[in-house]
Tab-separated table of C-alpha atoms (C1' of nucleotides) and ligand atoms in Angstrom:
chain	number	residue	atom	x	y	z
A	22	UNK	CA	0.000	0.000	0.000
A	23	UNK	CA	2.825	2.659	0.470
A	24	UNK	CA	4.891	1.374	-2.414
A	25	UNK	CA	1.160	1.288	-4.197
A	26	UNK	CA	1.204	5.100	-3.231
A	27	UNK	CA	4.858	5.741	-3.951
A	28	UNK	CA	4.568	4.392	-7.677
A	29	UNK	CA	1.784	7.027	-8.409
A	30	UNK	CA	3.303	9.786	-6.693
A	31	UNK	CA	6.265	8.718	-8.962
A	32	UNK	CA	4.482	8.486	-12.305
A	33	UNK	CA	2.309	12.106	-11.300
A	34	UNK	CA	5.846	13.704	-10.707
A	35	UNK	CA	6.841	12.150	-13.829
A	36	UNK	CA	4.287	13.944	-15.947
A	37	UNK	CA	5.194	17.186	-14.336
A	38	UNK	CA	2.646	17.168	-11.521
A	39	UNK	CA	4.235	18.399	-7.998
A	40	UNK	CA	3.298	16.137	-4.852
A	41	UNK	CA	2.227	19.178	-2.963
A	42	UNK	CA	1.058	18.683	0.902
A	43	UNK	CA	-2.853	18.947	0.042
A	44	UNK	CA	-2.285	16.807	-3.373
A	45	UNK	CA	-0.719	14.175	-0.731
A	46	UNK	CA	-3.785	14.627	1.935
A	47	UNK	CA	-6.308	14.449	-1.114
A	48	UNK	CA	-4.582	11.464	-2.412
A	49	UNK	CA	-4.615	9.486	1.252
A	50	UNK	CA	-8.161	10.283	1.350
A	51	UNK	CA	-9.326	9.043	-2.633
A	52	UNK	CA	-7.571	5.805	-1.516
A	53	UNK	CA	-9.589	5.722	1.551
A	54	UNK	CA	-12.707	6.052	-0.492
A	55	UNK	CA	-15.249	3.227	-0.480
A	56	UNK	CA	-18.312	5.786	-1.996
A	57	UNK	CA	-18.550	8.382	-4.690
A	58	UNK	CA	-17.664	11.218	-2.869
A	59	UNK	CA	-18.328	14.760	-4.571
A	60	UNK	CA	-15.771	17.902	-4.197
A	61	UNK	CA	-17.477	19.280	-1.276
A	62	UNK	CA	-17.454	16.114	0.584
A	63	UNK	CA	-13.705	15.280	-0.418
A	64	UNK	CA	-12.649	19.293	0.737
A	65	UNK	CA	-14.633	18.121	4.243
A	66	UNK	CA	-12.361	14.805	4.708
A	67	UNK	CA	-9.112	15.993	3.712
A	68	UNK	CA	-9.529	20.158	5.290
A	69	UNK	CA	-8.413	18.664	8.473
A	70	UNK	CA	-5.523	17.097	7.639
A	71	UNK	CA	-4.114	20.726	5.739
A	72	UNK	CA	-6.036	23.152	7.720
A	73	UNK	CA	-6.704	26.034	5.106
A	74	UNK	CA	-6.924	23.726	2.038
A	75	UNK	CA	-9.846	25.756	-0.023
A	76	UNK	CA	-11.994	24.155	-2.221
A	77	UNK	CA	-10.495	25.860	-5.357
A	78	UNK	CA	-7.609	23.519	-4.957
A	79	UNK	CA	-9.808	20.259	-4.440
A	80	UNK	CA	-11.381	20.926	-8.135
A	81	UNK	CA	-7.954	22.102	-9.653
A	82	UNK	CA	-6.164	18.294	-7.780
A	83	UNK	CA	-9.363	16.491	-8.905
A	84	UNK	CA	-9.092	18.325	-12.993
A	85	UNK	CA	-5.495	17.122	-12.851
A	86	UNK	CA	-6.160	13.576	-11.329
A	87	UNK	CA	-8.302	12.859	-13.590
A	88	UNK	CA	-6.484	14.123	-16.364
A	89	UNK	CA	-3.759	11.828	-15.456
A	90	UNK	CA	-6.210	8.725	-15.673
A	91	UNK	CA	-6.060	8.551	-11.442
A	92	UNK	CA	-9.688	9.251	-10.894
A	93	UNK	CA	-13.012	8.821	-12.792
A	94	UNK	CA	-15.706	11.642	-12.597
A	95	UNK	CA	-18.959	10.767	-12.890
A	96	UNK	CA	-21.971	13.277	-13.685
A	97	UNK	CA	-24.983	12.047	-11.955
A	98	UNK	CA	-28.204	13.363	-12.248
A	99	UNK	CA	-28.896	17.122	-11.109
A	100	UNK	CA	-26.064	16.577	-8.516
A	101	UNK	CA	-22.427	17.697	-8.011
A	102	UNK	CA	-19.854	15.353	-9.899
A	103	UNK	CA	-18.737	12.397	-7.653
A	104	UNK	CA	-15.114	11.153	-7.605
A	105	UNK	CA	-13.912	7.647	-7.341
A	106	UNK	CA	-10.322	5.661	-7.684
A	107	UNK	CA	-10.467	5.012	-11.321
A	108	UNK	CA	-7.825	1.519	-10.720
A	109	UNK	CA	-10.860	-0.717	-10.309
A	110	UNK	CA	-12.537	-2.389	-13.900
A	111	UNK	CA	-14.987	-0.789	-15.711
A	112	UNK	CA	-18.541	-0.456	-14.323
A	113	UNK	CA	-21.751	1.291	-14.588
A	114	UNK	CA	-23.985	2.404	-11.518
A	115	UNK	CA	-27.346	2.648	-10.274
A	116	UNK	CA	-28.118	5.482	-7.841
A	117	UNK	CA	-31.159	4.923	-5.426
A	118	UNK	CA	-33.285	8.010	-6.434
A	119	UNK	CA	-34.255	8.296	-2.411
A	120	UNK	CA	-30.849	7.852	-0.648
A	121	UNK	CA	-28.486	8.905	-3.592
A	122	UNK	CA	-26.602	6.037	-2.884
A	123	UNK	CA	-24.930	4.335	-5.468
A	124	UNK	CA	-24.472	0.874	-6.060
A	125	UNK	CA	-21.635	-0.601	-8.785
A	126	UNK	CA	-22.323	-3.403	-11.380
A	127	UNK	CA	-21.345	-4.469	-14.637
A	128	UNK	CA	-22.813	-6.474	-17.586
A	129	UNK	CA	-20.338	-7.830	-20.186
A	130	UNK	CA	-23.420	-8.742	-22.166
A	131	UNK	CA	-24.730	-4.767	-22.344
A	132	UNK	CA	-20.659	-3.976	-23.089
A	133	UNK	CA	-20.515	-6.162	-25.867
A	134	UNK	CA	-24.393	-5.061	-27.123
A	135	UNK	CA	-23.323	-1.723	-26.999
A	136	UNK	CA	-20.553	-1.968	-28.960
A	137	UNK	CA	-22.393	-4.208	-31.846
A	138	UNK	CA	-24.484	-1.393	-32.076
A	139	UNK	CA	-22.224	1.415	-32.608
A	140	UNK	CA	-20.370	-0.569	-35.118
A	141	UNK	CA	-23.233	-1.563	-36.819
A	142	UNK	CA	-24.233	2.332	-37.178
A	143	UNK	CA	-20.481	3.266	-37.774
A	144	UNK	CA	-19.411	4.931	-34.927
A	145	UNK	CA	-16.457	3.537	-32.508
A	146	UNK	CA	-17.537	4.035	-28.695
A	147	UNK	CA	-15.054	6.582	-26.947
A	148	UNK	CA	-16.598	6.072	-24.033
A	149	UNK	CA	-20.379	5.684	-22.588
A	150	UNK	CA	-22.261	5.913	-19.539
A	151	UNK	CA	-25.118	3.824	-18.398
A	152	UNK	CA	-26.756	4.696	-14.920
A	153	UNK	CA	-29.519	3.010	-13.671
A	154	UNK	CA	-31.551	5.209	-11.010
A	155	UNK	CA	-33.371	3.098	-8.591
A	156	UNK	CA	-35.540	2.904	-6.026
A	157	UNK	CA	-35.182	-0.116	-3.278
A	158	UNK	CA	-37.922	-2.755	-4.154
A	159	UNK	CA	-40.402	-3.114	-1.654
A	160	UNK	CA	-42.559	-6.508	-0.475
B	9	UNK	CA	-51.755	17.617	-36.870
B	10	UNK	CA	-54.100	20.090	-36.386
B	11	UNK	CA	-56.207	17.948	-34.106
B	12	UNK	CA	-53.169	16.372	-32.303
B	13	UNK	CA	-52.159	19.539	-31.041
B	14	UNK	CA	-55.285	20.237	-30.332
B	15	UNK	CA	-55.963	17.455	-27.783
B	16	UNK	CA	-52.210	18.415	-26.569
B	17	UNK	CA	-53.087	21.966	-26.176
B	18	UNK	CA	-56.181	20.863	-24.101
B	19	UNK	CA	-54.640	18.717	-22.029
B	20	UNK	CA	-52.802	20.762	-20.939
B	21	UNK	CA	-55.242	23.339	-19.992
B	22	UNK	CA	-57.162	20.642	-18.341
B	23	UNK	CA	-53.655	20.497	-16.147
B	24	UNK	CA	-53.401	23.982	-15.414
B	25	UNK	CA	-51.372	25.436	-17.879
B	26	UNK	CA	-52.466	28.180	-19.862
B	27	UNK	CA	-51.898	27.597	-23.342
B	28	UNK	CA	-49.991	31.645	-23.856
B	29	UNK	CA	-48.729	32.909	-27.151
B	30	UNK	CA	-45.401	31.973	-26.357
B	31	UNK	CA	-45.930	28.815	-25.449
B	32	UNK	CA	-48.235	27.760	-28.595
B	33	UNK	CA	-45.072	29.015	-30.698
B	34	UNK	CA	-43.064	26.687	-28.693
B	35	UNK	CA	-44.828	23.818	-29.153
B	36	UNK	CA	-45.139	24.318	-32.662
B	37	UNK	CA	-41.068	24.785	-32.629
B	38	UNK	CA	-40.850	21.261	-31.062
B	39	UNK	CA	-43.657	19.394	-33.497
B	40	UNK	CA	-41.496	20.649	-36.455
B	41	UNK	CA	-38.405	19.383	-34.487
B	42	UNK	CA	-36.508	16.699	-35.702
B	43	UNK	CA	-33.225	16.971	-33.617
B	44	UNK	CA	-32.068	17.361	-30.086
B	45	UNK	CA	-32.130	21.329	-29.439
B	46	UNK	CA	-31.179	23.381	-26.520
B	47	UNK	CA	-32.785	25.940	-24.870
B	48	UNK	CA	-30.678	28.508	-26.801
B	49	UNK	CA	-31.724	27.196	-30.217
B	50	UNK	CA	-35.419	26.759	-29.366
B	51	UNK	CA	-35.251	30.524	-28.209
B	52	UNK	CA	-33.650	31.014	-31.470
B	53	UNK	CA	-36.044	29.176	-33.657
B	54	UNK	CA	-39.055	30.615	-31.456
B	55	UNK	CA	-38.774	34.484	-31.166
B	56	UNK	CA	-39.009	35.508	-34.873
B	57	UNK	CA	-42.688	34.054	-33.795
B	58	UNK	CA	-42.983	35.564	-30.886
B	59	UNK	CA	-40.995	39.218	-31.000
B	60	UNK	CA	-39.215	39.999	-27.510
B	61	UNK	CA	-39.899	36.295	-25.665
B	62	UNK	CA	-37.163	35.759	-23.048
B	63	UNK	CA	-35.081	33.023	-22.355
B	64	UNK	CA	-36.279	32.654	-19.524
B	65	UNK	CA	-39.443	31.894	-20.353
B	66	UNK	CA	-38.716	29.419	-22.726
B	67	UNK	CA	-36.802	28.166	-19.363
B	68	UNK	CA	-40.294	28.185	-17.767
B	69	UNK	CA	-41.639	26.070	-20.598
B	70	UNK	CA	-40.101	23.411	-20.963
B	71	UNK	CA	-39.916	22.917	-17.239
B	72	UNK	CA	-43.339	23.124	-17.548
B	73	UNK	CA	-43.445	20.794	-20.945
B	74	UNK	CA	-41.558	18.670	-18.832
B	75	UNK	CA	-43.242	18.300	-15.781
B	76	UNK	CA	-46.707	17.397	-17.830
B	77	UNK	CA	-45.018	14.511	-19.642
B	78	UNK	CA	-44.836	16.801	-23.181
B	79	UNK	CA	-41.303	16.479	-23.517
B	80	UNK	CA	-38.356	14.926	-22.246
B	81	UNK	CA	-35.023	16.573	-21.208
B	82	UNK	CA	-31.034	15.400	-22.100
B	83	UNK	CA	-28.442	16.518	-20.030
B	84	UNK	CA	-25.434	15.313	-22.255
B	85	UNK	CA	-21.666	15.160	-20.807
B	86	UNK	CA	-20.594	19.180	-20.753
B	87	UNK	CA	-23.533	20.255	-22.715
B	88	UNK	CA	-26.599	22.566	-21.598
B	89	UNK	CA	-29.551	20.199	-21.718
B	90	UNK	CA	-30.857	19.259	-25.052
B	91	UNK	CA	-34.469	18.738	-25.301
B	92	UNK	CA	-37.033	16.268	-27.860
B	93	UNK	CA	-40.399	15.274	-27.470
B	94	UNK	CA	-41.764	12.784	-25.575
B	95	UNK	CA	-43.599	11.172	-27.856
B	96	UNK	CA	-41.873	8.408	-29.656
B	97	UNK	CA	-41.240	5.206	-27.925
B	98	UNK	CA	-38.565	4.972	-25.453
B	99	UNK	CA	-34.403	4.968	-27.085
B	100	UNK	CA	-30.867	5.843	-26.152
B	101	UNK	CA	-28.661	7.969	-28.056
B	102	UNK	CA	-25.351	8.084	-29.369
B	103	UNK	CA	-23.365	11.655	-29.253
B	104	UNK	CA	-21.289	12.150	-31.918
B	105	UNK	CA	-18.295	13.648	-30.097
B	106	UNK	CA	-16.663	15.500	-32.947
B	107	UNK	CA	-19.938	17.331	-34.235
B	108	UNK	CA	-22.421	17.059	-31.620
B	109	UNK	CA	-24.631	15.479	-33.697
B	110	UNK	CA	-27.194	12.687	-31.694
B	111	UNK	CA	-27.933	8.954	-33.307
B	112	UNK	CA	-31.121	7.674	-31.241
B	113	UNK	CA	-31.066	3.652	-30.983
B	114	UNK	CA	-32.630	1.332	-28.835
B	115	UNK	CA	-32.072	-2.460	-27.806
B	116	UNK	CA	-34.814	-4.367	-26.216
B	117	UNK	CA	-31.802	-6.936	-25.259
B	118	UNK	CA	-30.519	-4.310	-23.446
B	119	UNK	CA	-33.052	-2.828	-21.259
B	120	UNK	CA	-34.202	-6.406	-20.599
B	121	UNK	CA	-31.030	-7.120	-18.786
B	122	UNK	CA	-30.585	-3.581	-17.114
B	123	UNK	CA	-33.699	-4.685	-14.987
B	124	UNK	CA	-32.945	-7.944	-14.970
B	125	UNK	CA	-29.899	-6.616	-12.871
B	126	UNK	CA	-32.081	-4.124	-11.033
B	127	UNK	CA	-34.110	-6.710	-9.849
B	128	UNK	CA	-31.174	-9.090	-8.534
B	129	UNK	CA	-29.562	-6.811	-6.379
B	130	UNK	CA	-33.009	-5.253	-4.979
B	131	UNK	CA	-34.177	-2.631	-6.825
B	132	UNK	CA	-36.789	-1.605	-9.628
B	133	UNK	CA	-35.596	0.724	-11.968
B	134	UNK	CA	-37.393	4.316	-11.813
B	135	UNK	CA	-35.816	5.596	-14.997
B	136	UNK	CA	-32.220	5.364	-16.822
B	137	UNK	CA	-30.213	6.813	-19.197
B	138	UNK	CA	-27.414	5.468	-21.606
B	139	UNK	CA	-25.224	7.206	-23.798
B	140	UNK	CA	-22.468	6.043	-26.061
B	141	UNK	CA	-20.089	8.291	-26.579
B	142	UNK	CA	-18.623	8.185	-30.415
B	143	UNK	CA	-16.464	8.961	-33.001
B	144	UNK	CA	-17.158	7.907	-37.012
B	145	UNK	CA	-15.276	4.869	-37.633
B	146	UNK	CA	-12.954	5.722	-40.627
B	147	UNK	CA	-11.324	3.297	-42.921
C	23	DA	C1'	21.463	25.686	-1.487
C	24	DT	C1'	19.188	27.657	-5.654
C	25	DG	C1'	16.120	28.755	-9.315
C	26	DC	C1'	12.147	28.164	-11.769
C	27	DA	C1'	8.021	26.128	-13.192
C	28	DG	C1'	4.065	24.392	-11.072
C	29	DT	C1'	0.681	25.328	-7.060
C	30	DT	C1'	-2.025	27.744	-3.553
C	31	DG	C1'	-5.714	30.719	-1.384
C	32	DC	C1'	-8.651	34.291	-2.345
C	33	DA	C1'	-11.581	37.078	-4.917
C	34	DA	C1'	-13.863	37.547	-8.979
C	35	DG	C1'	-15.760	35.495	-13.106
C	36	DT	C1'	-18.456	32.129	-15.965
C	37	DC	C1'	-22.335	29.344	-17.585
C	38	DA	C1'	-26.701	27.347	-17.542
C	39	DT	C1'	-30.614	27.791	-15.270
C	40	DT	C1'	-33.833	29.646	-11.648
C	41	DT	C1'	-36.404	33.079	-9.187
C	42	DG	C1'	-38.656	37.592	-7.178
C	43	DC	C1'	-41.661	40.863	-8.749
C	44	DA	C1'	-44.928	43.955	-10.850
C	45	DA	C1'	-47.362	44.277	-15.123
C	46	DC	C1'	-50.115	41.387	-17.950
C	47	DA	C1'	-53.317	38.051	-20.126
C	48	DA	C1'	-55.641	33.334	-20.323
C	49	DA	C1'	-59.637	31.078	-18.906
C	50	DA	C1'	-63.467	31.052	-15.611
C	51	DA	C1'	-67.252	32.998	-13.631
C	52	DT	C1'	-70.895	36.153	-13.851
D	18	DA	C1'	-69.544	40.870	-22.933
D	19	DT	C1'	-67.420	42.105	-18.580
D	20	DT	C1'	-65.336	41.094	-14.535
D	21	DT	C1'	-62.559	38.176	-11.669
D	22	DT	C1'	-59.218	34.941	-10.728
D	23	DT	C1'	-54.938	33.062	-11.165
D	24	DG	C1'	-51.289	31.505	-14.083
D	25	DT	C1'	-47.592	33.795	-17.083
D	26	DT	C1'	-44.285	37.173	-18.858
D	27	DG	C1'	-39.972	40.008	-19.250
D	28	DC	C1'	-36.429	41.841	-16.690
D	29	DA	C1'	-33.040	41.973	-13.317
D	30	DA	C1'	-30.912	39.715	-9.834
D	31	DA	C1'	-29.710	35.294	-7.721
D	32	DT	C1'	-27.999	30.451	-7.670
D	33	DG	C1'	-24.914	26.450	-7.870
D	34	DA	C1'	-20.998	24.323	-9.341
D	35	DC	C1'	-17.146	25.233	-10.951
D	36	DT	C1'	-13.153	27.887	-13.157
D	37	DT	C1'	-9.724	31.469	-13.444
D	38	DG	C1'	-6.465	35.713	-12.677
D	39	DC	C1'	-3.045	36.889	-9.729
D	40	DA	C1'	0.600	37.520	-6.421
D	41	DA	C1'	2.653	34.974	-2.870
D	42	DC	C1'	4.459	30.435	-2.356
D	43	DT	C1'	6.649	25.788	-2.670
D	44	DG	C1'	8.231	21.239	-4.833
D	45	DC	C1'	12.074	19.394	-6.719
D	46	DA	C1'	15.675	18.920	-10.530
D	47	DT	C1'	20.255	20.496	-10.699
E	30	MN	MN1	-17.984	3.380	-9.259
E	31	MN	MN1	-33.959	11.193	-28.810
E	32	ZN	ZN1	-20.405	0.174	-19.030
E	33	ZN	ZN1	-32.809	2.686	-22.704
DNA sequence: ATGCAGTTGCAAGTCATTTGCAACAAAAAT
DNA sequence: ATTTTTGTTGCAAATGACTTGCAACTGCAT
C-alpha cells in the first residue's frame, strides 16, 4: 500500500505534476474512499488534515487527477460530480433516487451489445455511460 | 396535426397550464423538431414568432413541458440540456463527439437485462439513461 | 542551497438555469 | 360581454458548481 502510493506519486511527478502537501492529503483520502464522494465532501475529509486547504484547490487536484487517468468523474443526475479511484474495472452504476446512494455493477453482455451497435451504425464508442436510477424494491 | 395539437393543447389546460402565445409558438417549434435542441436554439427558432420572448421563459416552458409529460429533457456530458419530445417510444442515443450530432437507438436486449440486474440486487428501476459516446469509424 | 516552473488561497468570473416581482393576459365565472 | 381569478411574462438579480487571474508560495531537478 505505500509502495502502491509511492509508484503514483512517482508516475504524477513524472508527468510534471508536484506532490504538494494537500495533493498528498487528497490522495490518502481518494484511496480511503469506499463511496462516490463529490468535491465538497472530499474538501470536508481531507480540510483537516491541511487546515486552510480551499476548495479551489480540491477541483484544480481532482481536474489534474483525472487528467492523469487517477480518478473517474462521474456526472450524476442534477447533482455535483462524484469522484472515485479510477484503478478498479470498468462499471456502470445505479443510484437509489431516495438515498443517492450508489451501487456498482457491470454487464459484459450490455458492453458487448453496446458496442455491436455502434459498429453496426459506424461509430467507434469513446466512451459511454449507463446509470440506472433506482428505487429499493419493496414486499 | 391540427387535431393532435389540439388534444395536446387541451390537455394541458385541463392540467393547469395556460396555453400563452409563447408557449403555442413553442410547441409548434418542437412538433417541427426533428433533432435534439437546446434551450438557446429553441429561443432562437421561437422568437421571430414571438418578437421579444425571453429566455427565460422558454426556461419556464419546458420545465413546464416537462413536468406534464410533453417532452423529455437530455443533459449530455458538458452540454446545456438538449431537449425532444416525448412522444416516440422509449431509445438511447449516441453523441457524436466531434460534431455534436445525436444517433437515437434502442435495444430491447438491453433494457431487458438492465432490470434484470435491477431486480437481482433489490431494486426496480425508476428511470435510466445510456449514452455512447462516439467517433465515425474511418477506414 | 538555488532557481524556476508548477501550485495555492482568495476574490472575482463564468455558464446554464432559476427566481422575485410587478405588469399582464388566459380562462373562468358572472 | 365584462369582470374576476390566477397563471404567465420580461427583466433583473440570484444560484450552484465550478473555473480562473493573480501575487505569494513551494516542490524538486540540478
Ligand atoms: Mn464506481
Ligand atoms: Mn432522442
Ligand atoms: Zn459500461
Ligand atoms: Zn434505454
Amino acid at each position: 500500500m505505500q509502495d502502491q502510493t509511492d509508484r503514483l506519486t512517482r508516475a504524477l511527478r513524472a508527468a510534471g505534476v508536484r506532490i504538494t502537501r494537500q495533493r498528498a492529503v487528497l490522495l490518502d483520502v481518494l484511496a480511503e474512499t469506499e463511496d462516490h464522494p463529490d468535491a465538497v465532501e472530499l474538501h470536508r475529509r481531507a480540510e483537516p488534515r491541511v487546515p486552510g486547504l480551499s476548495l479551489s484547490t480540491v477541483y484544480r487536484t481532482l481536474s489534474a487527477l483525472e487528467e492523469q487517468g487517477v480518478i473517474q468523474r462521474h456526472q450524476f443526475e442534477g447533482a455535483p460530480a462524484r469522484f472515485e479511484r479510477a484503478e478498479s474495472a470498468h462499471h456502470d452504476h445505479m443510484i437509489d433516487v431516495e438515498t443517492g446512494e450508489v451501487v456498482e455493477f457491470r454487464s459484459d453482455r450490455i458492453e458487448e451489445l453496446q458496442a455491436r451497435i455502434a459498429t453496426e451504425l459506424g461509430y467507434e464508442i469513446v466512451h459511454h455511460r449507463m446509470e440506472l436510477y433506482v428505487r429499493k424494491r419493496r414486499g
